[in-house]
Each structure stands twice: as C-alpha cells, then as structure tokens.
Short mmCIF file of C-alpha atoms in Angstrom, two decimals:
data_model
loop_
_atom_site.label_atom_id
_atom_site.label_comp_id
_atom_site.label_asym_id
_atom_site.label_seq_id
_atom_site.Cartn_x
_atom_site.Cartn_y
_atom_site.Cartn_z
CA MET A 1 -69.91 -72.52 21.36
CA ARG A 2 -66.25 -72.13 20.62
CA ARG A 3 -64.93 -68.83 19.33
CA THR A 4 -61.64 -68.68 17.50
CA SER A 5 -59.76 -65.43 17.01
CA LEU A 6 -56.83 -64.81 14.68
CA PRO A 7 -53.62 -64.07 16.51
CA TRP A 8 -52.76 -60.35 16.47
CA PRO A 9 -49.61 -60.75 14.39
CA SER A 10 -51.52 -62.52 11.59
CA ALA A 11 -54.36 -60.01 11.64
CA ASN A 12 -51.89 -57.12 11.48
CA ALA A 13 -50.08 -58.69 8.52
CA THR A 14 -53.36 -59.23 6.69
CA TYR A 15 -54.36 -55.60 7.27
CA LYS A 16 -51.03 -54.29 6.00
CA ALA A 17 -51.28 -56.45 2.89
CA ALA A 18 -54.78 -55.12 2.17
CA VAL A 19 -53.67 -51.50 2.60
CA ALA A 20 -50.64 -52.02 0.36
CA SER A 21 -52.80 -53.61 -2.32
CA ALA A 22 -55.25 -50.69 -2.21
CA MET A 23 -52.44 -48.15 -2.44
CA LEU A 24 -50.92 -49.97 -5.41
CA ALA A 25 -54.25 -50.03 -7.22
CA THR A 26 -54.75 -46.33 -6.53
CA SER A 27 -51.28 -45.45 -7.82
CA CYS A 28 -51.86 -47.40 -11.03
CA THR A 29 -55.18 -45.74 -11.81
CA SER A 30 -54.35 -42.20 -10.72
CA THR A 31 -54.36 -39.47 -13.39
CA PRO A 32 -50.91 -37.91 -14.00
CA ALA A 33 -50.53 -34.24 -13.22
CA PRO A 34 -51.08 -32.07 -16.30
CA VAL A 35 -47.98 -30.63 -17.95
CA VAL A 36 -47.93 -26.86 -17.54
CA ALA A 37 -46.99 -25.07 -20.77
CA ASP A 38 -44.20 -22.51 -20.63
CA PRO A 39 -45.92 -19.10 -20.49
CA GLY A 40 -42.70 -17.30 -21.37
CA PRO A 41 -41.70 -13.91 -19.98
CA PRO A 42 -44.33 -11.18 -19.42
CA VAL A 43 -42.75 -9.05 -22.17
CA PRO A 44 -40.42 -9.81 -25.12
CA VAL A 45 -36.74 -10.09 -24.17
CA VAL A 46 -33.90 -9.76 -26.70
CA GLU A 47 -30.39 -10.71 -25.56
CA HIS A 48 -27.12 -10.20 -27.42
CA VAL A 49 -23.58 -9.17 -26.54
CA GLN A 50 -22.87 -5.49 -27.15
CA VAL A 51 -19.21 -5.99 -28.00
CA GLN A 52 -17.26 -9.00 -29.25
CA GLU A 53 -13.80 -9.94 -30.48
CA ILE A 54 -13.03 -10.64 -34.14
CA LEU A 55 -13.38 -14.26 -35.33
CA THR A 56 -15.74 -15.01 -32.44
CA PRO A 57 -19.42 -16.04 -32.67
CA LEU A 58 -22.13 -13.55 -31.74
CA PRO A 59 -24.66 -15.32 -29.48
CA LEU A 60 -28.34 -14.34 -29.72
CA ARG A 61 -31.38 -15.21 -27.62
CA VAL A 62 -35.02 -14.10 -27.81
CA ARG A 63 -37.74 -14.95 -25.27
CA LEU A 64 -41.39 -14.24 -26.05
CA PRO A 65 -44.69 -14.50 -24.15
CA ALA A 66 -46.72 -17.53 -25.25
CA ARG A 67 -49.72 -15.28 -25.91
CA TYR A 68 -48.06 -14.04 -29.11
CA GLY A 69 -48.32 -17.49 -30.67
CA ALA A 70 -44.85 -17.17 -32.23
CA GLN A 71 -43.60 -20.23 -34.10
CA HIS A 72 -40.47 -18.89 -35.81
CA VAL A 73 -38.03 -16.16 -34.79
CA LEU A 74 -35.81 -14.77 -37.53
CA VAL A 75 -32.85 -12.46 -37.19
CA PHE A 76 -31.69 -10.21 -40.02
CA VAL A 77 -27.97 -9.43 -39.76
CA LEU A 78 -26.05 -6.61 -41.45
CA MET A 79 -22.29 -6.93 -41.06
CA TRP A 80 -20.10 -3.84 -41.10
CA GLY A 81 -19.22 -2.68 -44.60
CA THR A 82 -21.75 -4.93 -46.36
CA HIS A 83 -25.01 -4.04 -48.10
CA GLU A 84 -27.01 -7.24 -47.68
CA TRP A 85 -29.21 -8.17 -44.71
CA LYS A 86 -28.61 -11.89 -44.17
CA VAL A 87 -31.36 -13.86 -42.44
CA MET A 88 -31.19 -16.87 -40.14
CA GLU A 89 -33.81 -18.72 -38.09
CA LEU A 90 -33.14 -19.21 -34.38
CA ASP A 91 -33.61 -22.62 -32.72
CA ARG A 92 -36.59 -22.95 -30.41
CA GLU A 93 -36.77 -24.41 -26.90
CA GLY A 94 -40.07 -23.62 -25.20
CA GLN A 95 -40.60 -19.88 -25.39
CA ALA A 96 -36.91 -19.17 -26.01
CA TRP A 97 -35.21 -18.98 -29.41
CA SER A 98 -31.42 -18.91 -29.66
CA GLY A 99 -28.57 -19.07 -32.16
CA GLU A 100 -25.40 -17.28 -33.18
CA VAL A 101 -23.72 -15.44 -36.01
CA SER A 102 -20.81 -17.72 -36.87
CA CYS A 103 -17.20 -16.74 -36.31
CA ARG A 104 -16.63 -16.92 -40.07
CA GLU A 105 -19.37 -14.37 -40.67
CA VAL A 106 -17.86 -12.13 -37.99
CA SER A 107 -14.45 -12.45 -39.73
CA THR A 108 -11.55 -10.11 -38.94
CA VAL A 109 -13.37 -6.91 -39.92
CA THR A 110 -14.01 -4.52 -37.03
CA GLY A 111 -17.11 -2.34 -36.78
CA ASP A 112 -20.80 -2.53 -35.92
CA THR A 113 -22.97 -5.58 -36.65
CA ARG A 114 -26.68 -4.71 -36.74
CA TYR A 115 -29.67 -6.95 -35.97
CA PHE A 116 -33.39 -6.87 -36.69
CA PHE A 117 -35.62 -9.55 -35.11
CA LEU A 118 -38.94 -10.78 -36.53
CA ALA A 119 -41.33 -13.37 -35.04
CA LEU A 120 -43.84 -15.24 -37.22
CA ASP A 121 -46.78 -17.44 -36.27
CA SER A 122 -47.49 -20.90 -37.74
CA ALA A 123 -49.10 -19.28 -40.80
CA GLY A 124 -46.05 -17.10 -41.47
CA GLN A 125 -47.76 -13.91 -40.30
CA PRO A 126 -45.61 -11.38 -38.35
CA VAL A 127 -46.60 -11.14 -34.69
CA VAL A 128 -43.84 -8.94 -33.21
CA SER A 129 -40.53 -7.39 -34.26
CA SER A 130 -37.63 -5.62 -32.57
CA GLY A 131 -35.15 -3.15 -34.01
CA SER A 132 -35.04 -1.19 -37.25
CA SER A 133 -32.46 -0.10 -39.80
CA GLU A 134 -32.29 3.33 -38.13
CA TRP A 135 -32.42 2.07 -34.54
CA PRO A 136 -31.14 -1.51 -34.63
CA HIS A 137 -29.67 -3.79 -32.04
CA VAL A 138 -25.88 -3.39 -32.37
CA ALA A 139 -22.85 -5.51 -31.50
CA THR A 140 -19.47 -3.83 -32.04
CA ILE A 141 -16.63 -6.04 -33.27
CA VAL A 142 -13.16 -5.15 -31.93
CA ARG A 143 -9.70 -6.71 -32.19
CA ASN A 144 -9.39 -7.79 -28.57
CA LEU A 145 -11.23 -7.41 -25.26
CA PRO A 146 -9.49 -7.28 -21.85
CA GLY A 147 -11.88 -9.90 -20.49
CA GLY A 148 -11.84 -12.09 -23.58
CA ALA A 149 -14.81 -13.23 -25.67
CA GLN A 150 -18.28 -12.29 -24.40
CA SER A 151 -21.20 -14.67 -23.78
CA LEU A 152 -24.85 -14.42 -22.75
CA PRO A 153 -25.77 -14.94 -19.07
CA GLY A 154 -25.73 -18.62 -18.17
CA GLU A 155 -23.92 -19.66 -21.37
CA PHE A 156 -20.38 -20.86 -22.03
CA ARG A 157 -17.83 -18.45 -23.46
CA PRO A 158 -17.78 -18.85 -27.28
CA LEU A 159 -14.65 -20.19 -28.94
CA ARG A 160 -12.65 -18.09 -31.34
CA CYS A 161 -11.87 -19.27 -34.90
CA HIS A 162 -8.27 -19.68 -36.02
CA ASP A 163 -6.59 -16.50 -37.18
CA PRO A 164 -6.24 -16.42 -41.00
CA ALA A 165 -2.72 -15.05 -40.53
CA ASP A 166 -1.79 -18.45 -39.05
CA CYS A 167 -2.97 -20.23 -42.19
CA PRO A 168 -1.69 -18.45 -45.32
CA PRO A 169 -2.32 -19.77 -48.83
CA ASP A 170 -0.31 -22.88 -49.88
CA PHE A 171 0.74 -23.55 -46.27
CA PRO A 172 0.70 -27.32 -45.51
CA GLY A 173 -2.59 -28.34 -43.90
CA CYS A 174 -4.34 -25.11 -44.92
CA PRO A 175 -7.04 -24.70 -47.59
CA ALA A 176 -5.77 -24.20 -51.13
CA TYR A 177 -6.65 -20.98 -52.91
CA ALA A 178 -7.36 -20.96 -56.63
CA VAL A 179 -6.19 -17.37 -57.09
CA ALA A 180 -3.86 -15.02 -55.26
CA ARG A 181 -5.85 -12.85 -52.85
CA PRO A 182 -4.37 -9.95 -50.89
CA ALA A 183 -4.59 -10.10 -47.09
CA CYS A 184 -6.96 -7.57 -45.50
CA THR A 185 -8.54 -6.44 -42.25
CA SER A 186 -11.23 -4.16 -43.71
CA HIS A 187 -13.35 -3.89 -46.86
CA SER A 188 -11.68 -0.60 -47.82
CA GLN A 189 -8.37 -2.43 -48.39
CA CYS A 190 -9.83 -4.59 -51.18
CA SER A 191 -10.33 -3.63 -54.83
CA SER A 192 -13.44 -5.80 -54.87
CA GLY A 193 -14.79 -3.96 -51.81
CA ALA A 194 -15.13 -7.17 -49.78
CA CYS A 195 -12.76 -8.52 -47.14
CA GLU A 196 -13.89 -12.11 -46.57
CA TRP A 197 -14.03 -14.14 -43.35
CA ASP A 198 -10.59 -15.73 -43.88
CA GLY A 199 -8.83 -12.35 -43.92
CA TYR A 200 -8.26 -12.14 -47.68
CA CYS A 201 -9.91 -9.98 -50.33
CA ALA A 202 -12.69 -11.46 -52.41
CA PRO A 203 -11.83 -11.74 -56.12
CA MET A 204 -13.06 -9.07 -58.49
CA PRO A 205 -16.41 -9.97 -60.08
CA LYS A 206 -16.33 -10.80 -63.78
CA ASP A 207 -17.75 -8.26 -66.20
CA THR A 208 -21.02 -9.75 -67.47
CA GLY A 209 -22.29 -6.61 -69.17
CA ILE A 210 -25.10 -6.30 -66.64
CA GLN A 211 -25.50 -2.85 -65.15
CA THR A 212 -25.26 -2.49 -61.40
CA VAL A 213 -28.64 -1.95 -59.79
CA GLN A 214 -28.91 0.76 -57.15
CA LEU A 215 -29.55 -1.08 -53.89
CA GLY A 216 -31.24 1.80 -52.11
CA SER A 217 -31.00 2.66 -48.42
CA ASP A 218 -30.47 0.21 -45.56
CA ASP A 219 -34.11 0.70 -44.61
CA GLU A 220 -35.30 -0.20 -48.12
CA ARG A 221 -33.06 -3.26 -48.27
CA LEU A 222 -34.27 -4.45 -44.87
CA ALA A 223 -37.92 -3.96 -45.84
CA ALA A 224 -37.34 -5.93 -49.06
CA ALA A 225 -35.62 -8.75 -47.17
CA VAL A 226 -38.47 -8.93 -44.63
CA ARG A 227 -41.09 -9.06 -47.40
CA ASP A 228 -39.23 -11.81 -49.25
CA VAL A 229 -38.70 -14.02 -46.20
CA THR A 230 -42.25 -13.51 -44.91
CA ARG A 231 -43.69 -14.55 -48.28
CA ARG A 232 -41.58 -17.71 -48.29
CA TYR A 233 -42.74 -18.74 -44.81
CA GLN A 234 -46.36 -18.01 -45.69
CA ALA A 235 -46.07 -20.08 -48.88
CA ALA A 236 -44.51 -22.97 -46.95
CA ALA A 237 -47.30 -22.83 -44.34
CA ALA A 238 -50.00 -22.78 -47.03
CA SER A 239 -48.39 -25.72 -48.82
CA SER A 240 -48.23 -27.69 -45.56
CA ARG A 241 -51.93 -27.12 -44.88
CA ARG A 242 -52.85 -28.57 -48.29
CA PHE A 243 -51.33 -31.92 -47.34
CA PHE A 244 -53.45 -32.28 -44.19
#
C-alpha cells in the first residue's frame, strides 16, 4: 500500500487559505457595534460671553441631559434700551444647541443684553428654562475690550461688523438711505427713541391715530412672549402629527 502525503508547503498554504476564508465570512456577517446616543451633560449648562464689543456677535451655547427629551432650545433676547423680547431658535448638534445674536442686532449701543432660555420637547411642551426677567443671563456691550472680541471655549473669535461711521449715507458703495437719519450711539439721542444697528436713528413713526398700548413690565412682556412662542410650537407639533 502506497501512502502519499502533501508536501508541507502546500498543506500550509491550504490551511492559511481556509483560515482567511473563514475570517472573511465572519467579518461579513458580524453585527456592527451599536451607536451610543449622546447622554449629554449630567446637568444643564448655559454658556455665553459676559462682555462683548459693539458690532460683534454674541455667541450662545446650551447643553442639556438627554433625559429631558428636549427637541428645541429657544433664547429670548432683550437688547439694552428696547422693550421687546426677541426670540430665536438655536441649532442642534447632539445634546448641544448653539447660535448667536448677530452683530447687527448688537449694533453700536452699549449696555446690558439679557437672555432667557427655554427648552421644549417634540410636542412643544416646556421641559426646562434658565434665567428670568429679574435674574437673567447678561452680556454687557462695551466700545472696546483690551483682549478684543470674546468667544466661547473651543470656538473661533467672532468677527466684528463694519463700523457705520465708515459707511455714511450716499457714500459710494454704501447702502442708500431714503430719508436723512441722524447718527447715534444710544437710544436716548434719537427722537424716535431707537438707535438702529447701522448707527443712525430710526425714523419717527407715522401718526395713525392708534393709541399707544402700555407694554407693562419686562416680566410681563417676557411671560407674554413665552406664551406666544410656546403656543406656536405646540400648534406646529399637533399639525405635524395629523399628517402621520
């Protein structure tokens, strides 16, 4: 009886090929690792600069624990010398929401800018808030800072808008103005009571015969703004559910 054995080199090559084939099959059928959702910070974190130069954006960032179920984060902003809380929605990335008050909104008027933050769930219901009209988050606007414009940790330094003094009315390449408007640096310098972002007074409102309505306190105006915005988000959420 004759016995024939494969030479060692051929047997070794066959073994390696079998192992490689098995490993390839295993890699193709293996289950990918589950994606871990961002749990967010253990407690809510609100970040904003405490002081900023005129004509420079005010950066904002809010981080929330995932357990709150927040879908939208809104910031209500009250600029110095104004009576209206303006609202903006921050952009979301994971459990962080960020945005900025534009340099045009900041304008050349110095003073305190106040914030109130409100988080809503997917149904438009409030889940957490931070700040109040009496104890708000504050950023003070000044003419210049020794260290230049301020930014949040890990972010680039914001760019400053052009100075309105460098672009007067009727100057070539500058926006045209329909009416003459006095230059200003504060609301008190304007007959209309409003110094706009470009450094010129807003025109006087036309007399329509409508009586001026008493706006109430800052707290009342903020509460009214929160109610109005919350209702709109709740209505949008309810309308969306009807289509699915």
